[in-house]
Coordinates of C-alpha atoms and ligand atoms in Angstrom, one line a residue:
M1 CA -159.0 -143.9 -14.8
E2 CA -161.3 -145.7 -12.3
N3 CA -163.5 -146.9 -15.1
K4 CA -160.8 -148.2 -17.3
K5 CA -159.5 -150.4 -14.6
K6 CA -162.9 -151.7 -13.6
Q7 CA -162.2 -155.2 -15.0
S8 CA -159.0 -155.5 -13.0
L9 CA -158.2 -158.8 -11.2
C10 CA -157.7 -156.7 -8.1
P11 CA -160.2 -154.1 -6.8
A12 CA -157.5 -152.2 -5.0
S13 CA -155.0 -152.1 -7.9
T14 CA -155.6 -148.5 -9.0
K15 CA -154.8 -147.2 -5.5
C16 CA -152.3 -149.7 -4.2
G17 CA -149.7 -149.5 -6.9
G18 CA -148.0 -152.7 -5.6
C19 CA -148.6 -154.7 -8.7
Q20 CA -147.6 -152.8 -11.8
F21 CA -148.3 -155.9 -14.0
V22 CA -151.6 -157.0 -12.2
D23 CA -153.6 -157.4 -15.4
M24 CA -150.9 -158.5 -17.8
P25 CA -150.7 -162.2 -18.9
Y26 CA -147.9 -163.9 -17.0
K27 CA -145.9 -164.7 -20.2
E28 CA -146.0 -161.0 -21.1
Q29 CA -144.7 -160.1 -17.6
L30 CA -141.8 -162.4 -18.0
K31 CA -141.0 -160.9 -21.4
R32 CA -140.9 -157.4 -19.9
K33 CA -138.6 -158.5 -17.2
Q34 CA -136.3 -160.3 -19.6
K35 CA -136.2 -157.1 -21.7
R36 CA -135.4 -154.9 -18.8
T37 CA -132.6 -157.2 -17.6
E38 CA -131.1 -157.2 -21.1
Q39 CA -131.3 -153.5 -21.5
L40 CA -129.4 -152.9 -18.2
L41 CA -127.0 -155.8 -18.2
K42 CA -126.4 -157.2 -21.6
Q43 CA -123.4 -154.9 -21.9
F44 CA -121.7 -157.0 -19.2
G45 CA -122.4 -160.6 -20.3
K46 CA -124.9 -163.1 -21.7
V47 CA -128.4 -162.9 -20.3
R48 CA -130.1 -166.3 -20.0
P49 CA -133.9 -166.7 -20.2
I50 CA -135.8 -165.7 -17.1
V51 CA -136.8 -168.5 -14.6
G52 CA -140.6 -168.0 -14.2
M53 CA -143.2 -169.7 -12.0
A54 CA -145.7 -172.4 -12.9
E55 CA -148.3 -171.0 -10.5
P56 CA -147.5 -167.4 -9.9
A57 CA -150.4 -166.3 -7.7
H58 CA -150.3 -165.9 -3.8
Y59 CA -146.5 -166.5 -3.6
R60 CA -145.8 -164.1 -0.8
N61 CA -145.0 -166.0 2.5
K62 CA -144.7 -162.7 4.4
V63 CA -147.8 -160.5 4.5
H64 CA -148.1 -157.1 6.1
A65 CA -151.2 -154.9 6.8
V66 CA -151.5 -151.5 8.3
F67 CA -154.5 -150.5 10.5
A68 CA -156.4 -147.3 10.4
F69 CA -159.7 -145.8 11.6
Q70 CA -161.9 -144.6 8.8
K71 CA -165.2 -142.7 9.3
G72 CA -168.2 -144.9 8.6
R73 CA -166.1 -148.0 8.4
G74 CA -164.4 -148.3 11.7
I75 CA -161.1 -150.1 11.8
V76 CA -159.7 -151.1 8.4
S77 CA -156.7 -153.1 7.4
G78 CA -154.8 -152.8 4.2
I79 CA -151.9 -151.2 2.6
Y80 CA -150.7 -147.6 2.2
Q81 CA -151.8 -146.0 -1.0
E82 CA -148.8 -145.5 -3.4
K83 CA -146.7 -142.6 -2.3
S84 CA -149.0 -141.6 0.6
H85 CA -150.0 -142.6 4.1
R86 CA -153.6 -143.2 3.3
V87 CA -154.7 -146.7 3.9
V88 CA -156.4 -148.6 1.1
P89 CA -158.5 -151.5 2.6
V90 CA -157.6 -154.8 1.1
E91 CA -159.6 -158.0 1.5
N92 CA -157.9 -160.4 -0.9
C93 CA -154.5 -159.8 -2.5
L94 CA -153.2 -161.6 -5.5
L95 CA -149.7 -161.8 -4.2
E96 CA -150.3 -162.8 -0.6
N97 CA -150.5 -166.2 1.0
Q98 CA -154.3 -166.7 1.4
K99 CA -154.2 -168.1 4.9
A100 CA -152.2 -165.1 6.0
G101 CA -154.8 -162.8 4.5
E102 CA -157.5 -164.6 6.5
I103 CA -155.6 -164.2 9.7
I104 CA -155.2 -160.5 9.1
Q105 CA -159.0 -160.2 8.6
S106 CA -159.6 -162.1 11.9
V107 CA -157.1 -159.8 13.8
R108 CA -159.1 -156.8 12.5
E109 CA -162.5 -158.3 13.5
L110 CA -161.2 -159.3 16.9
A111 CA -159.8 -155.8 17.4
K112 CA -163.3 -154.5 16.8
S113 CA -164.9 -156.9 19.3
F114 CA -162.2 -156.2 21.9
K115 CA -162.6 -152.5 21.3
I116 CA -158.9 -152.1 20.4
K117 CA -158.3 -148.9 18.5
A118 CA -156.3 -148.4 15.4
Y119 CA -153.1 -146.3 16.0
D120 CA -153.3 -142.9 14.4
E121 CA -150.0 -141.8 12.9
D122 CA -150.7 -138.1 13.2
S123 CA -151.9 -138.0 16.8
G124 CA -150.1 -141.1 18.2
Y125 CA -153.5 -142.0 19.7
G126 CA -154.7 -145.7 19.6
L127 CA -152.9 -149.0 19.8
L128 CA -153.0 -151.4 16.9
R129 CA -150.6 -150.2 14.2
H130 CA -149.6 -153.1 11.9
V131 CA -149.8 -156.9 11.6
L132 CA -147.2 -159.1 10.0
V133 CA -147.8 -162.7 9.2
R134 CA -145.2 -165.2 8.1
V135 CA -145.9 -168.6 6.9
G136 CA -143.4 -171.4 6.6
H137 CA -143.8 -172.7 3.1
A138 CA -142.8 -176.3 3.8
T139 CA -143.6 -176.5 7.5
G140 CA -146.9 -174.6 7.6
E141 CA -145.8 -172.9 10.8
I142 CA -147.3 -169.4 11.1
M143 CA -146.1 -166.4 13.0
V144 CA -148.3 -163.4 13.8
V145 CA -146.7 -160.1 14.9
L146 CA -149.0 -157.5 16.3
V147 CA -147.3 -154.1 16.1
L148 CA -148.5 -151.8 18.7
G149 CA -148.0 -148.1 19.5
S150 CA -147.5 -148.9 23.2
P151 CA -146.5 -152.1 25.0
I152 CA -149.8 -153.3 26.6
L153 CA -152.3 -155.4 24.7
P154 CA -155.5 -155.4 26.8
S155 CA -157.1 -158.8 27.4
K156 CA -154.0 -160.3 25.9
K157 CA -154.8 -163.9 26.9
N158 CA -158.4 -163.8 25.6
F159 CA -157.2 -162.2 22.4
V160 CA -154.6 -164.9 21.8
N161 CA -157.1 -167.6 22.7
E162 CA -159.7 -166.3 20.2
L163 CA -157.3 -165.8 17.4
C164 CA -155.8 -169.3 17.9
K165 CA -159.3 -170.8 18.0
L166 CA -160.1 -169.2 14.7
H167 CA -156.8 -170.3 13.2
P168 CA -155.3 -173.3 14.9
E169 CA -152.4 -173.2 12.3
I170 CA -150.9 -170.2 14.1
T171 CA -147.8 -171.5 16.0
T172 CA -146.5 -168.3 17.5
I173 CA -147.7 -164.7 18.3
L174 CA -145.5 -161.7 19.2
V175 CA -146.2 -158.2 20.2
N176 CA -143.7 -155.7 18.8
V177 CA -143.7 -152.1 20.0
N178 CA -143.2 -149.3 17.5
N179 CA -144.0 -145.8 18.9
K180 CA -141.9 -143.9 16.5
R181 CA -142.9 -141.7 13.6
T182 CA -141.4 -143.9 11.0
S183 CA -142.2 -145.8 7.8
M184 CA -140.5 -148.9 9.3
V185 CA -143.0 -151.5 10.3
L186 CA -141.2 -153.1 13.2
G187 CA -139.9 -151.4 16.3
E188 CA -137.0 -152.6 18.5
R189 CA -138.9 -154.2 21.4
E190 CA -140.7 -157.4 21.1
Q191 CA -142.4 -159.8 23.5
V192 CA -143.6 -163.4 22.7
I193 CA -147.2 -163.9 23.8
Y194 CA -147.8 -167.3 22.4
G195 CA -145.6 -170.2 21.2
K196 CA -141.8 -170.2 20.7
G197 CA -141.4 -166.7 19.2
Y198 CA -140.1 -167.7 15.8
I199 CA -141.1 -170.1 12.9
E200 CA -139.0 -172.7 11.1
D201 CA -139.1 -173.5 7.4
E202 CA -137.3 -175.7 5.0
L203 CA -135.3 -174.8 1.9
C204 CA -132.9 -176.8 -0.2
G205 CA -133.2 -179.7 2.3
R206 CA -132.2 -177.6 5.3
R207 CA -134.2 -176.3 8.2
F208 CA -134.2 -172.6 9.1
K209 CA -135.2 -170.7 12.1
I210 CA -136.7 -167.3 11.2
S211 CA -137.2 -164.5 13.8
A212 CA -139.6 -161.6 13.3
K213 CA -136.9 -159.1 12.4
S214 CA -134.8 -161.4 10.2
F215 CA -134.9 -161.1 6.5
Y216 CA -136.3 -164.2 4.7
Q217 CA -136.9 -164.4 1.0
V218 CA -140.7 -163.8 0.4
N219 CA -141.1 -166.3 -2.5
S220 CA -140.0 -169.8 -1.2
V221 CA -140.6 -171.6 -4.5
Q222 CA -138.4 -169.2 -6.5
T223 CA -135.8 -169.0 -3.7
E224 CA -135.1 -172.7 -4.3
A225 CA -134.7 -172.0 -8.0
L226 CA -132.5 -169.0 -7.2
Y227 CA -130.2 -170.9 -4.8
A228 CA -129.9 -173.8 -7.3
K229 CA -128.6 -171.3 -9.8
A230 CA -126.2 -169.9 -7.1
V231 CA -124.9 -173.4 -6.5
E232 CA -124.4 -174.0 -10.2
Y233 CA -122.6 -170.7 -10.7
A234 CA -120.3 -171.3 -7.7
Q235 CA -118.8 -174.6 -9.1
L236 CA -117.8 -175.8 -5.7
T237 CA -115.7 -179.0 -5.3
G238 CA -115.7 -179.4 -1.5
K239 CA -112.4 -177.6 -0.7
E240 CA -113.2 -174.0 -1.1
T241 CA -113.3 -171.2 1.4
V242 CA -116.6 -169.4 0.7
V243 CA -117.9 -166.0 1.9
D244 CA -121.7 -165.4 2.0
A245 CA -122.0 -161.7 2.3
Y246 CA -125.3 -160.1 3.3
C247 CA -126.2 -163.6 4.4
G248 CA -129.4 -163.0 6.4
I249 CA -130.2 -166.1 8.4
G250 CA -127.5 -168.0 6.6
T251 CA -129.6 -169.7 3.9
I252 CA -127.1 -169.6 1.1
A253 CA -124.1 -170.4 3.3
L254 CA -125.8 -173.4 4.9
A255 CA -127.2 -174.6 1.5
V256 CA -123.6 -174.8 0.1
A257 CA -121.7 -175.8 3.3
G258 CA -121.7 -179.4 2.3
E259 CA -119.9 -178.6 -0.9
A260 CA -117.3 -176.3 0.5
G261 CA -114.3 -176.6 2.9
R262 CA -115.4 -173.7 5.0
V263 CA -118.1 -171.0 4.8
I264 CA -118.1 -167.6 6.4
G265 CA -121.3 -165.5 6.6
V266 CA -121.5 -161.8 7.3
E267 CA -124.7 -159.9 8.1
L268 CA -125.6 -156.6 9.7
N269 CA -128.8 -157.5 11.5
K270 CA -128.0 -159.1 14.8
D271 CA -131.2 -161.2 15.1
A272 CA -130.5 -162.6 11.6
V273 CA -126.9 -163.5 12.7
R274 CA -128.3 -165.2 15.8
D275 CA -130.7 -167.2 13.6
A276 CA -127.8 -168.1 11.3
V277 CA -125.7 -169.5 14.1
T278 CA -128.7 -171.5 15.4
N279 CA -129.4 -172.7 11.9
A280 CA -125.9 -174.1 11.5
R281 CA -126.5 -176.0 14.7
I282 CA -130.0 -177.3 13.7
N283 CA -128.5 -178.7 10.5
Q284 CA -125.4 -180.1 12.2
I285 CA -123.2 -178.0 10.0
K286 CA -119.8 -177.5 11.6
N287 CA -117.8 -175.7 8.9
A288 CA -119.9 -172.4 9.0
D289 CA -119.1 -169.3 11.0
F290 CA -121.3 -166.1 11.1
Y291 CA -120.3 -162.6 12.0
Q292 CA -122.3 -159.5 12.7
N293 CA -120.7 -156.7 10.8
D294 CA -121.1 -154.4 7.8
A295 CA -120.2 -156.5 4.8
G296 CA -117.8 -153.9 3.4
R297 CA -116.0 -153.4 6.6
F298 CA -115.7 -157.1 7.2
L299 CA -114.3 -157.8 3.8
T300 CA -111.8 -155.0 4.1
Q301 CA -110.6 -156.6 7.3
M302 CA -110.3 -159.9 5.6
A303 CA -108.3 -158.3 2.8
E304 CA -106.0 -156.6 5.3
A305 CA -105.4 -160.0 7.1
E306 CA -104.6 -161.4 3.6
E307 CA -107.2 -164.2 4.0
K308 CA -107.6 -166.5 1.1
V309 CA -111.1 -166.8 -0.3
D310 CA -112.1 -168.9 -3.3
V311 CA -115.8 -168.0 -3.9
V312 CA -117.9 -165.0 -2.7
F313 CA -121.7 -165.0 -2.7
M314 CA -123.1 -161.5 -2.3
D315 CA -126.8 -160.7 -2.0
P316 CA -127.1 -157.0 -0.9
P317 CA -130.3 -155.0 -0.4
R318 CA -131.8 -152.9 -3.2
S319 CA -129.2 -150.2 -2.7
G320 CA -126.6 -152.6 -3.9
S321 CA -123.1 -153.0 -2.6
T322 CA -120.5 -150.4 -1.8
E323 CA -117.2 -149.3 -3.3
E324 CA -115.6 -150.3 0.0
F325 CA -116.9 -153.9 -0.5
L326 CA -116.0 -154.1 -4.1
D327 CA -112.4 -152.7 -3.5
A328 CA -111.9 -155.3 -0.8
L329 CA -113.2 -158.0 -3.2
I330 CA -110.7 -156.9 -5.8
R331 CA -107.9 -157.2 -3.2
I332 CA -108.9 -160.6 -1.9
R333 CA -109.4 -161.8 -5.5
P334 CA -111.6 -164.9 -5.2
E335 CA -111.8 -166.9 -8.3
R336 CA -115.5 -166.5 -8.6
V337 CA -118.2 -164.1 -7.4
V338 CA -121.9 -165.0 -7.5
Y339 CA -123.8 -161.7 -7.2
I340 CA -127.6 -162.0 -6.4
S341 CA -129.5 -158.7 -6.8
C342 CA -133.1 -157.6 -6.4
E343 CA -132.4 -154.3 -8.2
P344 CA -130.8 -154.6 -11.6
E345 CA -129.9 -150.9 -11.7
T346 CA -127.6 -151.0 -8.7
L347 CA -126.3 -154.3 -10.0
A348 CA -125.4 -152.6 -13.3
R349 CA -123.6 -149.8 -11.3
D350 CA -121.6 -152.3 -9.2
L351 CA -120.7 -154.4 -12.3
K352 CA -119.5 -151.3 -14.1
Y353 CA -117.3 -150.4 -11.1
L354 CA -116.0 -154.0 -10.7
T355 CA -115.2 -154.6 -14.4
E356 CA -113.6 -151.2 -14.9
K357 CA -111.4 -151.6 -11.9
S358 CA -110.3 -155.2 -12.2
S359 CA -110.0 -158.3 -14.3
Y360 CA -113.3 -159.6 -13.2
R361 CA -115.7 -160.5 -16.1
V362 CA -119.3 -161.4 -16.1
Q363 CA -119.8 -164.9 -17.5
E364 CA -123.6 -165.3 -17.3
I365 CA -126.7 -163.5 -16.0
T366 CA -130.0 -165.2 -15.2
P367 CA -133.1 -163.2 -14.2
V368 CA -135.4 -165.1 -11.8
D369 CA -139.0 -164.0 -11.3
M370 CA -139.2 -163.7 -7.5
F371 CA -142.0 -161.1 -7.6
P372 CA -144.7 -162.0 -10.1
F373 CA -147.3 -159.2 -10.9
T374 CA -144.9 -156.6 -9.8
G375 CA -142.3 -154.8 -11.9
N376 CA -139.4 -156.1 -9.8
V377 CA -136.9 -158.6 -11.0
E378 CA -134.2 -160.6 -9.2
V379 CA -131.0 -161.3 -11.1
I380 CA -128.2 -163.7 -10.4
T381 CA -124.8 -163.1 -12.0
K382 CA -121.7 -165.3 -12.4
I383 CA -118.5 -163.3 -12.3
Q384 CA -115.1 -164.8 -12.9
F385 CA -111.6 -163.6 -12.4
V386 CA -109.9 -163.6 -15.7
E387 CA -106.1 -163.9 -15.8
K388 CA -104.2 -161.2 -17.6
G389 CA -103.6 -162.0 -21.3
R390 CA -106.8 -164.0 -21.5
K391 CA -110.2 -162.4 -22.3
Ligands
SAH1 N1 -128.8 -163.8 1.4 C1 -130.0 -163.7 2.3 C2 -130.4 -162.3 2.6 C3 -130.4 -161.3 1.5 S1 -131.3 -159.8 1.9 C4 -131.1 -164.5 1.8 O1 -131.1 -164.9 0.6 O2 -132.1 -164.7 2.5 C5 -130.0 -158.7 2.2 C6 -129.5 -158.8 3.6 O3 -128.4 -157.8 3.8 C7 -130.4 -158.5 4.8 O4 -130.5 -159.6 5.7 C8 -129.9 -157.2 5.4 O5 -130.1 -157.2 6.8 C9 -128.4 -157.3 5.1 N2 -127.6 -156.1 5.1 C10 -128.1 -154.8 4.7 N3 -127.0 -154.0 4.8 C11 -125.9 -154.7 5.1 C12 -124.5 -154.3 5.3 N4 -124.1 -153.1 5.1 N5 -123.7 -155.3 5.7 C13 -124.1 -156.6 5.9 N6 -125.4 -157.0 5.7 C14 -126.3 -156.0 5.3

């Protein structure tokens, strides 16, 4: 096994498991994703050709590494081995933004010289647990989040000075405290130790504030392609009431606000909602409101209040939407629904439910390659309410 993979583009590929398609020509990767989308979704409607990337390497704007102590090596940084908690050291990853990778190496080397110990998950001993780096694709702003097992970073000032001296592009540094036995990277508590505590980036001509805990699409180039498709599928004329469900920091809502009468965003994560409200202000958008709530519960309340909605965007996490959400959607009966999904299997489940229970029909499906070299595929779907008697 080790021998066979010797020629791999990535020395960690046999252990990491993050890139199922690491050594496959890019065209072939796209073919596979097209096929998978068709197998799962063709039954609901026409599948268009996948939107691929011109330059697929190093697309990830968010890079994470875990720290561990390994005998003979000292502190190492890398990723968890597939299905385990063993850390595979990584120096150079094909997916990750290269600057972010260099910053992670510097954090590790500085930890050595500052004698900061890696956190040990079993004993809870040690301090430095993870590092998360986020790079603004358009702005170049960089956030570094040091995730610690306890709140105090010794020689904090010197550590920050040294790191910023090595990488003057860093615009903000945070400490996040995670002392729980969990596979989640970030804990609740955070403290800004340098800069403004968030980064800004630009997408679709708008500016967005992004906090450490907010969701932000990891592939900025493809996000613009995805949102352009979302705008096309929504067919807005300037008058519509639009819901952006699972809205994150409000990117879709704010990208379409100029072409709608009113937009309403709903999102569970409170930091993301706060960012969305700020983002409306930054972009001087006055017809957007954001609510912190479960999307299913929120939509049910809208249905009960008999609110009129013309278009719904929905972009749930991998687990997909819920029957509660879809039932409320059927009651509200918007003319169109644009469903963005990062997991075609749960999308297929939700489409089955929706089309069996209602007169909604899928008009078109487009896969978008948001995650080159991995087996994951993003899919955007245009769903239309079809009047009785018409098919
Ligand atoms: N549309 C956004 C975010 C998509 S990611 C974008 O393109 O950037 C999915 C989002 O759904 C995340 O921000 C997550 O916090 C949110 N979420 C997860 N479960 C939710 C729920 N039950 N109700 C509302 N939002 C939820």
